[in-house]
Amino acid sequence: MSNEYPPPPGYGEHGQYGQTKPRNGLAIGALVLGIVALLLSWIFVGVVLAVVGLILGISARKRVKRGQATNGGTATAAIVVNVVALVASIALSVLWVVAGNWLANNGGEDYAQCLAQANGDQAAIEQCAQDFQQDLTNAN
């Protein structure tokens, strides 16, 4: 009597239940890029990652339409997340530029120069802050 069991049956290309395995690394990569771009949307890097992720997501969706991949939902989700990340990144980039211009026009450069001249002296730093606050009050 033999204690050996027969080998398990082979499944071929179709997996255990007759389903083809998703073959679309582009969709997963695009989704990961979209999530990271969304997390980094407050800095300009988010724009770059979202654009790359959007290109990969569109390419992945085209592969699904041609029948070369089966995870169309992941590709669609990647496109949506990357579009949201792109819009958020552009909006926040514009906000940074506007805020920087406003700050520069309302005493920000004087404040930075004052802090540089203070050389770590706490009393001088506090005076710089008070002067800057006064400049902001006068600007409004």
Short mmCIF file of C-alpha atoms in Angstrom, two decimals:
data_model
loop_
_atom_site.label_atom_id
_atom_site.label_comp_id
_atom_site.label_asym_id
_atom_site.label_seq_id
_atom_site.Cartn_x
_atom_site.Cartn_y
_atom_site.Cartn_z
CA MET A 1 0.00 0.00 0.00
CA SER A 2 1.48 3.33 -1.04
CA ASN A 3 1.25 6.49 1.08
CA GLU A 4 1.76 8.77 -1.89
CA TYR A 5 -1.05 10.95 -3.13
CA PRO A 6 -1.56 11.70 -6.80
CA PRO A 7 -0.50 15.16 -7.98
CA PRO A 8 -3.17 17.88 -8.00
CA PRO A 9 -4.95 18.45 -11.29
CA GLY A 10 -3.49 21.10 -13.56
CA TYR A 11 -5.48 24.21 -14.29
CA GLY A 12 -3.65 25.56 -17.31
CA GLU A 13 -4.02 29.24 -18.12
CA HIS A 14 -7.51 29.61 -16.72
CA GLY A 15 -6.96 29.33 -12.98
CA GLN A 16 -8.92 27.22 -10.55
CA TYR A 17 -12.45 28.21 -11.52
CA GLY A 18 -12.09 28.80 -15.23
CA GLN A 19 -11.33 32.52 -14.84
CA THR A 20 -8.36 34.07 -16.54
CA LYS A 21 -5.94 35.78 -14.23
CA PRO A 22 -5.70 39.57 -14.55
CA ARG A 23 -2.71 40.45 -16.65
CA ASN A 24 -2.58 44.18 -16.34
CA GLY A 25 0.28 45.47 -14.24
CA LEU A 26 -0.24 48.87 -15.87
CA ALA A 27 -3.56 49.30 -14.06
CA ILE A 28 -2.10 48.43 -10.68
CA GLY A 29 0.90 50.69 -11.27
CA ALA A 30 -1.38 53.52 -12.38
CA LEU A 31 -3.55 53.11 -9.30
CA VAL A 32 -0.52 53.17 -7.00
CA LEU A 33 0.79 56.30 -8.74
CA GLY A 34 -2.63 57.92 -8.41
CA ILE A 35 -2.77 57.26 -4.67
CA VAL A 36 0.76 58.58 -4.15
CA ALA A 37 -0.01 61.61 -6.35
CA LEU A 38 -3.09 62.32 -4.26
CA LEU A 39 -1.04 62.13 -1.08
CA LEU A 40 1.59 64.44 -2.58
CA SER A 41 -0.85 66.81 -4.26
CA TRP A 42 0.18 69.67 -1.98
CA ILE A 43 3.57 69.80 -3.74
CA PHE A 44 4.31 69.98 -7.46
CA VAL A 45 5.49 66.34 -7.56
CA GLY A 46 1.83 65.33 -7.39
CA VAL A 47 1.21 66.85 -10.81
CA VAL A 48 3.99 64.82 -12.41
CA LEU A 49 2.93 61.56 -10.75
CA ALA A 50 -0.73 62.12 -11.65
CA VAL A 51 0.12 62.74 -15.32
CA VAL A 52 2.25 59.59 -15.50
CA GLY A 53 -0.43 57.60 -13.66
CA LEU A 54 -3.13 58.92 -15.98
CA ILE A 55 -1.15 57.86 -19.06
CA LEU A 56 -0.63 54.40 -17.57
CA GLY A 57 -4.30 54.14 -16.60
CA ILE A 58 -5.47 55.03 -20.11
CA SER A 59 -3.01 52.51 -21.58
CA ALA A 60 -4.30 49.87 -19.16
CA ARG A 61 -7.90 50.61 -20.11
CA LYS A 62 -7.01 50.22 -23.79
CA ARG A 63 -5.48 46.81 -23.01
CA VAL A 64 -8.74 45.77 -21.38
CA LYS A 65 -10.74 46.89 -24.43
CA ARG A 66 -8.44 44.87 -26.72
CA GLY A 67 -8.94 41.80 -24.53
CA GLN A 68 -5.32 41.70 -23.37
CA ALA A 69 -6.27 42.22 -19.72
CA THR A 70 -9.22 41.50 -17.47
CA ASN A 71 -9.04 44.05 -14.65
CA GLY A 72 -10.93 46.90 -16.26
CA GLY A 73 -12.28 48.07 -12.91
CA THR A 74 -8.78 48.67 -11.61
CA ALA A 75 -7.87 50.57 -14.77
CA THR A 76 -10.97 52.75 -14.48
CA ALA A 77 -10.34 53.40 -10.79
CA ALA A 78 -6.76 54.36 -11.61
CA ILE A 79 -7.94 56.88 -14.21
CA VAL A 80 -10.42 58.42 -11.77
CA VAL A 81 -7.91 58.66 -8.90
CA ASN A 82 -5.28 60.19 -11.19
CA VAL A 83 -7.72 62.78 -12.55
CA VAL A 84 -8.68 63.76 -8.97
CA ALA A 85 -5.01 63.92 -7.99
CA LEU A 86 -4.18 66.03 -11.06
CA VAL A 87 -6.97 68.52 -10.37
CA ALA A 88 -6.01 68.74 -6.68
CA SER A 89 -2.32 69.15 -7.52
CA ILE A 90 -2.96 71.91 -10.05
CA ALA A 91 -5.31 73.74 -7.69
CA LEU A 92 -2.86 73.55 -4.81
CA SER A 93 0.05 74.60 -7.04
CA VAL A 94 -1.91 77.68 -8.10
CA LEU A 95 -2.71 78.35 -4.44
CA TRP A 96 1.00 78.15 -3.53
CA VAL A 97 1.90 80.63 -6.28
CA VAL A 98 -0.87 83.06 -5.32
CA ALA A 99 0.02 82.81 -1.62
CA GLY A 100 3.70 83.32 -2.37
CA ASN A 101 3.01 86.40 -4.48
CA TRP A 102 0.68 87.80 -1.84
CA LEU A 103 3.25 87.21 0.88
CA ALA A 104 6.03 88.81 -1.19
CA ASN A 105 3.86 91.86 -1.85
CA ASN A 106 2.83 92.25 1.78
CA GLY A 107 6.12 92.37 3.65
CA GLY A 108 7.27 88.77 3.36
CA GLU A 109 10.65 89.69 1.89
CA ASP A 110 11.23 92.28 4.62
CA TYR A 111 10.32 89.69 7.25
CA ALA A 112 12.75 87.14 5.79
CA GLN A 113 15.51 89.73 5.65
CA CYS A 114 14.78 90.79 9.25
CA LEU A 115 14.99 87.17 10.41
CA ALA A 116 18.31 86.70 8.60
CA GLN A 117 19.72 89.79 10.31
CA ALA A 118 18.43 88.65 13.74
CA ASN A 119 21.05 85.87 13.81
CA GLY A 120 19.04 83.77 16.26
CA ASP A 121 18.51 86.59 18.79
CA GLN A 122 15.08 85.81 20.26
CA ALA A 123 14.23 89.44 21.04
CA ALA A 124 15.09 90.48 17.46
CA ILE A 125 13.05 87.58 16.05
CA GLU A 126 10.04 88.62 18.13
CA GLN A 127 10.46 92.21 16.93
CA CYS A 128 10.54 90.97 13.31
CA ALA A 129 7.29 89.09 13.92
CA GLN A 130 5.64 92.14 15.44
CA ASP A 131 6.78 94.35 12.56
CA PHE A 132 5.50 91.80 10.02
CA GLN A 133 2.16 91.56 11.80
CA GLN A 134 1.92 95.36 11.76
CA ASP A 135 2.71 95.40 8.02
CA LEU A 136 -0.07 92.86 7.42
CA THR A 137 -2.53 94.91 9.47
CA ASN A 138 -1.65 98.06 7.53
CA ALA A 139 -1.95 96.25 4.17
CA ASN A 140 -5.57 95.31 4.84
#
